[in-house]
mmCIF file of C-alpha atoms in Angstrom:
data_model
loop_
_atom_site.group_PDB
_atom_site.id
_atom_site.type_symbol
_atom_site.label_atom_id
_atom_site.label_comp_id
_atom_site.label_asym_id
_atom_site.label_seq_id
_atom_site.Cartn_x
_atom_site.Cartn_y
_atom_site.Cartn_z
ATOM 1 C CA UNK J 159 -12.249 16.296 7.652
ATOM 2 C CA UNK J 160 -9.286 16.215 9.844
ATOM 3 C CA UNK J 161 -7.938 12.860 10.777
ATOM 4 C CA UNK J 162 -6.510 13.920 14.228
ATOM 5 C CA UNK J 163 -9.871 14.708 15.223
ATOM 6 C CA UNK J 164 -11.623 11.625 14.530
ATOM 7 C CA UNK J 165 -9.453 9.147 16.719
ATOM 8 C CA UNK J 166 -8.949 8.635 20.507
ATOM 9 C CA UNK J 167 -6.976 11.273 22.311
ATOM 10 C CA UNK J 168 -4.288 9.126 23.245
ATOM 11 C CA UNK J 169 -3.816 8.817 19.057
ATOM 12 C CA UNK J 170 -4.736 12.432 18.468
ATOM 13 C CA UNK J 171 -1.811 13.422 20.512
ATOM 14 C CA UNK J 172 0.625 11.179 18.838
ATOM 15 C CA UNK J 173 -0.555 12.364 15.564
ATOM 16 C CA UNK J 174 0.164 15.966 16.585
ATOM 17 C CA UNK J 175 3.843 15.186 17.380
ATOM 18 C CA UNK J 176 4.052 13.104 13.975
ATOM 19 C CA UNK J 177 6.760 15.197 12.008
ATOM 20 C CA UNK J 178 6.920 12.915 8.454
ATOM 21 C CA UNK J 179 3.311 12.293 7.850
ATOM 22 C CA UNK J 180 -0.068 14.211 7.219
ATOM 23 C CA UNK J 181 -3.119 12.417 7.491
ATOM 24 C CA UNK J 182 -6.684 12.994 6.326
ATOM 25 C CA UNK J 183 -9.843 11.049 6.919
ATOM 26 C CA UNK J 184 -12.328 11.614 4.346
ATOM 27 C CA UNK J 185 -15.897 9.235 3.936
ATOM 28 C CA UNK J 186 -13.959 6.352 4.954
ATOM 29 C CA UNK J 187 -10.578 6.676 3.018
ATOM 30 C CA UNK J 188 -7.755 7.831 4.994
ATOM 31 C CA UNK J 189 -5.310 9.698 2.668
ATOM 32 C CA UNK J 190 -1.554 9.452 4.288
ATOM 33 C CA UNK J 191 0.624 12.260 2.405
ATOM 34 C CA UNK J 192 4.413 12.078 3.396
ATOM 35 C CA UNK J 193 5.405 15.995 4.696
ATOM 36 C CA UNK J 194 8.447 18.141 4.165
ATOM 37 C CA UNK J 195 10.359 19.342 1.435
ATOM 38 C CA UNK J 196 9.185 17.558 -1.442
ATOM 39 C CA UNK J 197 12.216 18.030 -2.879
ATOM 40 C CA UNK J 198 13.843 15.862 -0.204
ATOM 41 C CA UNK J 199 11.317 13.542 0.681
ATOM 42 C CA UNK J 200 13.104 10.443 2.334
ATOM 43 C CA UNK J 201 12.176 7.787 4.174
ATOM 44 C CA UNK J 202 13.689 7.830 8.166
ATOM 45 C CA UNK J 203 13.587 5.473 11.139
ATOM 46 C CA UNK J 204 11.424 8.334 12.480
ATOM 47 C CA UNK J 205 8.714 8.286 9.273
ATOM 48 C CA UNK J 206 8.839 4.458 9.642
ATOM 49 C CA UNK J 207 7.661 4.497 13.019
ATOM 50 C CA UNK J 208 4.528 6.867 12.761
ATOM 51 C CA UNK J 209 3.730 5.153 9.511
ATOM 52 C CA UNK J 210 3.735 2.101 11.633
ATOM 53 C CA UNK J 211 1.484 3.736 14.039
ATOM 54 C CA UNK J 212 -0.623 4.759 11.615
ATOM 55 C CA UNK J 213 -1.377 1.601 9.750
ATOM 56 C CA UNK J 214 -1.966 0.358 13.566
ATOM 57 C CA UNK J 215 -4.845 2.928 13.472
ATOM 58 C CA UNK J 216 -6.015 1.656 10.311
ATOM 59 C CA UNK J 217 -6.297 -2.081 11.542
ATOM 60 C CA UNK J 218 -8.175 -0.910 14.939
ATOM 61 C CA UNK J 219 -10.213 1.974 13.386
ATOM 62 C CA UNK J 220 -13.675 1.157 11.751
ATOM 63 C CA UNK J 221 -14.070 4.571 10.777
ATOM 64 C CA UNK J 222 -11.618 3.779 8.335
ATOM 65 C CA UNK J 223 -11.959 1.285 5.141
ATOM 66 C CA UNK J 224 -9.307 2.151 3.070
ATOM 67 C CA UNK J 225 -5.827 3.947 2.631
ATOM 68 C CA UNK J 226 -4.035 6.440 -0.259
ATOM 69 C CA UNK J 227 -0.487 6.732 0.639
ATOM 70 C CA UNK J 228 1.081 9.589 -1.504
ATOM 71 C CA UNK J 229 3.856 12.097 -1.489
ATOM 72 C CA UNK J 230 3.806 15.740 -0.969
ATOM 73 C CA UNK J 231 3.994 18.138 -4.429
ATOM 74 C CA UNK J 232 3.543 16.896 -8.072
ATOM 75 C CA UNK J 233 6.870 15.641 -8.576
ATOM 76 C CA UNK J 234 8.152 13.092 -5.908
ATOM 77 C CA UNK J 235 6.587 10.064 -4.080
ATOM 78 C CA UNK J 236 9.497 9.232 -2.209
ATOM 79 C CA UNK J 237 13.397 9.384 -2.883
ATOM 80 C CA UNK J 238 13.964 6.422 -0.508
ATOM 81 C CA UNK J 239 15.902 6.073 2.429
ATOM 82 C CA UNK J 240 17.767 9.021 3.785
ATOM 83 C CA UNK J 241 21.381 8.869 3.187
ATOM 84 C CA UNK J 242 21.922 10.238 6.510
ATOM 85 C CA UNK J 243 20.594 7.190 7.949
ATOM 86 C CA UNK J 244 22.501 5.016 5.822
ATOM 87 C CA UNK J 245 25.522 6.680 7.272
ATOM 88 C CA UNK J 246 24.835 5.507 10.713
ATOM 89 C CA UNK J 247 24.737 1.605 10.071
ATOM 90 C CA UNK J 248 27.391 -0.947 10.198
ATOM 91 C CA UNK J 249 26.960 -4.737 9.475
ATOM 92 C CA UNK J 250 25.217 -5.424 12.924
ATOM 93 C CA UNK J 251 22.547 -2.611 13.279
ATOM 94 C CA UNK J 252 21.808 -2.326 9.262
ATOM 95 C CA UNK J 253 20.231 -5.839 9.491
ATOM 96 C CA UNK J 254 17.965 -4.275 12.085
ATOM 97 C CA UNK J 255 17.459 -1.575 10.369
ATOM 98 C CA UNK J 256 16.387 -3.714 7.369
ATOM 99 C CA UNK J 257 14.333 -6.108 9.532
ATOM 100 C CA UNK J 258 12.538 -2.902 11.119
ATOM 101 C CA UNK J 259 11.699 -1.998 7.313
ATOM 102 C CA UNK J 260 10.561 -5.054 6.168
ATOM 103 C CA UNK J 261 8.162 -5.611 9.417
ATOM 104 C CA UNK J 262 6.617 -1.965 8.577
ATOM 105 C CA UNK J 263 5.800 -2.567 4.853
ATOM 106 C CA UNK J 264 4.613 -6.343 5.664
ATOM 107 C CA UNK J 265 2.185 -4.657 8.378
ATOM 108 C CA UNK J 266 0.821 -3.196 5.214
ATOM 109 C CA UNK J 267 0.668 -5.719 3.012
ATOM 110 C CA UNK J 268 -1.035 -7.975 5.513
ATOM 111 C CA UNK J 269 -3.496 -5.236 6.374
ATOM 112 C CA UNK J 270 -7.218 -6.557 5.750
ATOM 113 C CA UNK J 271 -8.223 -3.015 4.537
ATOM 114 C CA UNK J 272 -7.519 -2.003 1.097
ATOM 115 C CA UNK J 273 -3.954 -0.040 0.732
ATOM 116 C CA UNK J 274 -3.004 1.948 -2.497
ATOM 117 C CA UNK J 275 0.077 3.702 -3.216
ATOM 118 C CA UNK J 276 -0.813 6.996 -5.247
ATOM 119 C CA UNK J 277 2.545 7.775 -7.121
ATOM 120 C CA UNK J 278 3.038 11.247 -7.614
ATOM 121 C CA UNK J 279 6.287 11.464 -9.529
ATOM 122 C CA UNK J 280 9.871 10.038 -8.845
ATOM 123 C CA UNK J 281 10.240 7.184 -6.752
ATOM 124 C CA UNK J 282 13.398 5.515 -5.792
ATOM 125 C CA UNK J 283 14.306 2.571 -3.785
ATOM 126 C CA UNK J 284 12.539 2.233 -0.464
ATOM 127 C CA UNK J 285 9.792 4.460 -2.095
ATOM 128 C CA UNK J 286 9.284 1.544 -4.706
ATOM 129 C CA UNK J 287 9.509 -0.833 -2.056
ATOM 130 C CA UNK J 288 6.468 0.883 0.076
ATOM 131 C CA UNK J 289 4.687 1.379 -2.955
ATOM 132 C CA UNK J 290 5.079 -2.643 -4.018
ATOM 133 C CA UNK J 291 3.817 -3.522 -0.271
ATOM 134 C CA UNK J 292 0.601 -1.566 -1.010
ATOM 135 C CA UNK J 293 -2.544 -3.887 -2.801
ATOM 136 C CA UNK J 294 -2.607 -1.450 -5.496
ATOM 137 C CA UNK J 295 -0.556 1.376 -7.343
ATOM 138 C CA UNK J 296 -1.762 3.992 -9.421
ATOM 139 C CA UNK J 297 0.609 6.756 -10.971
ATOM 140 C CA UNK J 298 0.775 9.786 -12.721
ATOM 141 C CA UNK J 299 2.549 10.126 -16.067
ATOM 142 C CA UNK J 300 5.608 11.789 -14.612
ATOM 143 C CA UNK J 301 6.582 8.797 -12.254
ATOM 144 C CA UNK J 302 9.242 6.773 -12.814
ATOM 145 C CA UNK J 303 10.217 3.615 -10.531
ATOM 146 C CA UNK J 304 13.766 2.624 -10.194
ATOM 147 C CA UNK J 305 16.496 1.147 -7.421
ATOM 148 C CA UNK J 306 19.680 3.167 -7.653
ATOM 149 C CA UNK J 307 21.205 1.561 -4.273
ATOM 150 C CA UNK J 308 23.549 -0.852 -6.350
ATOM 151 C CA UNK J 309 25.111 2.219 -7.509
ATOM 152 C CA UNK J 310 26.610 3.313 -4.516
ATOM 153 C CA UNK J 311 27.374 -0.455 -3.303
ATOM 154 C CA UNK J 312 23.954 -1.690 -1.830
ATOM 155 C CA UNK J 313 20.923 -3.498 -2.425
ATOM 156 C CA UNK J 314 17.257 -2.761 -1.555
ATOM 157 C CA UNK J 315 16.364 -3.830 2.118
ATOM 158 C CA UNK J 316 12.653 -3.449 2.872
ATOM 159 C CA UNK J 317 11.523 -6.186 0.590
ATOM 160 C CA UNK J 318 12.170 -4.857 -2.776
ATOM 161 C CA UNK J 319 13.963 -8.111 -4.017
ATOM 162 C CA UNK J 320 11.280 -10.509 -3.387
ATOM 163 C CA UNK J 321 8.095 -8.317 -4.378
ATOM 164 C CA UNK J 322 9.651 -7.101 -7.562
ATOM 165 C CA UNK J 323 10.747 -10.985 -8.360
ATOM 166 C CA UNK J 324 7.114 -11.956 -7.564
ATOM 167 C CA UNK J 325 5.630 -9.274 -9.877
ATOM 168 C CA UNK J 326 8.179 -9.383 -12.720
ATOM 169 C CA UNK J 327 10.095 -12.478 -12.679
ATOM 170 C CA UNK J 328 13.548 -13.368 -11.846
ATOM 171 C CA UNK J 329 15.051 -12.221 -15.317
ATOM 172 C CA UNK J 330 13.189 -8.785 -15.386
ATOM 173 C CA UNK J 331 13.723 -8.218 -11.559
ATOM 174 C CA UNK J 332 17.356 -8.630 -11.934
ATOM 175 C CA UNK J 333 17.799 -6.187 -14.818
ATOM 176 C CA UNK J 334 15.749 -3.338 -13.287
ATOM 177 C CA UNK J 335 17.717 -4.306 -10.053
ATOM 178 C CA UNK J 336 21.237 -4.427 -11.466
ATOM 179 C CA UNK J 337 21.143 -2.252 -14.160
ATOM 180 C CA UNK J 338 19.708 0.488 -12.300
ATOM 181 C CA UNK J 339 16.964 1.180 -15.059
ATOM 182 C CA UNK J 340 14.134 3.567 -14.334
ATOM 183 C CA UNK J 341 10.348 2.377 -15.194
ATOM 184 C CA UNK J 342 8.303 5.178 -16.638
ATOM 185 C CA UNK J 343 4.608 5.591 -15.671
ATOM 186 C CA UNK J 344 3.148 3.737 -19.099
ATOM 187 C CA UNK J 345 5.840 1.272 -19.107
ATOM 188 C CA UNK J 346 4.938 0.134 -15.306
ATOM 189 C CA UNK J 347 1.482 -0.315 -16.463
ATOM 190 C CA UNK J 348 2.198 -2.676 -19.269
ATOM 191 C CA UNK J 349 4.060 -4.547 -16.351
ATOM 192 C CA UNK J 350 1.239 -4.576 -14.212
ATOM 193 C CA UNK J 351 3.385 -2.664 -11.388
ATOM 194 C CA UNK J 352 0.400 0.057 -11.799
ATOM 195 C CA UNK J 353 -3.240 -0.380 -12.482
ATOM 196 C CA UNK J 354 -3.550 3.393 -13.806
ATOM 197 C CA UNK J 355 -1.863 6.178 -15.488
ATOM 198 C CA UNK J 356 -3.154 9.938 -15.044
ATOM 199 C CA UNK J 357 -2.280 13.054 -16.011
ATOM 200 C CA UNK J 358 -2.013 14.954 -12.801
ATOM 201 C CA UNK J 359 -1.874 14.248 -9.047
ATOM 202 C CA UNK J 360 -5.435 15.595 -8.500
ATOM 203 C CA UNK J 361 -7.022 13.184 -10.811
ATOM 204 C CA UNK J 362 -5.039 10.695 -9.605
ATOM 205 C CA UNK J 363 -6.210 11.054 -5.926
ATOM 206 C CA UNK J 364 -9.996 10.886 -7.292
ATOM 207 C CA UNK J 365 -9.153 7.959 -9.371
ATOM 208 C CA UNK J 366 -7.662 6.245 -5.985
ATOM 209 C CA UNK J 367 -10.499 7.447 -4.081
ATOM 210 C CA UNK J 368 -13.045 5.884 -6.841
ATOM 211 C CA UNK J 369 -11.154 2.821 -7.080
ATOM 212 C CA UNK J 370 -11.120 2.213 -3.228
ATOM 213 C CA UNK J 371 -14.632 3.019 -2.548
ATOM 214 C CA UNK J 372 -15.899 0.324 -5.111
ATOM 215 C CA UNK J 373 -13.947 -1.968 -3.090
ATOM 216 C CA UNK J 374 -14.694 -0.937 0.630
ATOM 217 C CA UNK J 375 -18.158 -1.004 -0.214
ATOM 218 C CA UNK J 376 -18.005 -4.924 -0.436
ATOM 219 C CA UNK J 377 -15.645 -4.740 2.991
ATOM 220 C CA UNK J 378 -17.052 -7.788 4.554
ATOM 221 C CA UNK J 379 -14.464 -9.854 2.341
ATOM 222 C CA UNK J 380 -11.332 -7.565 1.825
ATOM 223 C CA UNK J 381 -9.743 -8.817 4.556
ATOM 224 C CA UNK J 382 -10.182 -12.344 3.614
ATOM 225 C CA UNK J 383 -8.989 -11.834 0.333
ATOM 226 C CA UNK J 384 -5.910 -10.466 1.074
ATOM 227 C CA UNK J 385 -5.290 -13.008 3.460
ATOM 228 C CA UNK J 386 -6.001 -16.037 0.780
ATOM 229 C CA UNK J 387 -3.856 -13.860 -2.117
ATOM 230 C CA UNK J 388 -1.304 -13.611 0.391
ATOM 231 C CA UNK J 389 -1.097 -17.403 1.477
ATOM 232 C CA UNK J 390 -0.604 -18.177 -2.225
ATOM 233 C CA UNK J 391 2.911 -16.520 -1.904
ATOM 234 C CA UNK J 392 3.739 -18.393 1.544
ATOM 235 C CA UNK J 393 5.381 -21.670 1.334
ATOM 236 C CA UNK J 394 4.819 -21.893 4.990
ATOM 237 C CA UNK J 395 1.175 -21.867 4.785
ATOM 238 C CA UNK J 396 -1.344 -23.902 3.069
ATOM 239 C CA UNK J 397 -3.210 -21.782 0.526
ATOM 240 C CA UNK J 398 -5.882 -23.896 -0.381
ATOM 241 C CA UNK J 399 -6.953 -24.269 3.226
ATOM 242 C CA UNK J 400 -6.743 -20.789 3.872
ATOM 243 C CA UNK J 401 -9.298 -20.260 1.208
ATOM 244 C CA UNK J 402 -11.551 -22.725 2.591
ATOM 245 C CA UNK J 403 -11.530 -21.419 5.619
ATOM 246 C CA UNK J 404 -12.149 -17.759 4.296
ATOM 247 C CA UNK J 405 -14.987 -19.020 2.575
ATOM 248 C CA UNK J 406 -16.544 -20.640 5.604
ATOM 249 C CA UNK J 407 -15.882 -17.212 7.532
ATOM 250 C CA UNK J 408 -18.223 -15.910 5.140
ATOM 251 C CA UNK J 409 -20.909 -17.212 6.291
ATOM 252 C CA UNK J 410 -20.810 -16.008 9.637
ATOM 253 C CA UNK J 411 -22.900 -12.990 8.529
ATOM 254 C CA UNK J 412 -26.460 -12.732 9.217
ATOM 255 C CA UNK J 413 -27.427 -11.690 6.035
ATOM 256 C CA UNK J 414 -25.109 -13.932 3.702
ATOM 257 C CA UNK J 415 -28.485 -16.194 3.060
ATOM 258 C CA UNK J 416 -30.360 -12.802 2.038
ATOM 259 C CA UNK J 417 -28.141 -11.905 -0.299
ATOM 260 C CA UNK J 418 -28.162 -15.263 -2.255
ATOM 261 C CA UNK J 419 -31.858 -15.183 -2.038
ATOM 262 C CA UNK J 420 -32.130 -11.844 -3.701
ATOM 263 C CA UNK J 421 -29.537 -13.332 -6.263
ATOM 264 C CA UNK J 422 -31.864 -16.313 -6.947
ATOM 265 C CA UNK J 423 -35.012 -14.021 -7.187
ATOM 266 C CA UNK J 424 -33.179 -11.990 -9.913
ATOM 267 C CA UNK J 425 -32.095 -14.827 -11.798
ATOM 268 C CA UNK J 426 -35.766 -16.317 -11.714
ATOM 269 C CA UNK J 427 -37.003 -12.764 -12.640
ATOM 270 C CA UNK J 428 -34.553 -12.511 -15.800
ATOM 271 C CA UNK J 429 -35.811 -15.930 -16.858
ATOM 272 C CA UNK J 430 -39.371 -15.383 -16.775
ATOM 273 C CA UNK J 431 -39.076 -12.376 -19.053
#
């Protein structure tokens, strides 16, 4: 089912003008693929803008229940920020460029619907940062993750230093950032950077859809859980209060007591056997 046919005419026309992304909605799961030559798959201001618009539609469109983000082809997820984009930067506009990228990835991280990165090969710099902003990650066996920026005198700009530190701890994060070490798929799994490693892209996408389908079947609480877990890492937010508020909001649904009664009935039935 074509993604553009599902949405409003206004958004559909925007999608037709998009050059960086191809989107397909099937059984509630939206697959976003970075288009173009897989050998030169990079992140640009245009692709960031298009990604933001697409994720906004994810927030707004009830037909979308989960998202997979992947790269074109079998070998490359993303090679990071386009060098041509970096050549335009100076100290002033570089800060704005970084903040824009951080905003887009935070938009992904805070999305109330589950978003999975399906890492189909080499993933560098901002491509790793994008994957880390997703709620879950799966990878193919040939996938590698690395931050090569320091070799040409810059650092990650889209939140990579922050998210990698939260996931790996200070010492490991500095090791992979400073020494420019590549993380192969199996090692990434050992580090809990990815959940699953599979042989081929087709198998990976199948696994990702199965994973998300299991999650979206419980869609009433996915957004609440995202908010609670993110609050645990936000020093300006009382995570315990966010959790209490989220728990209370679970009881807004009309059928919650019916579900609880069914559980009690099943328990009683098991005890009588």
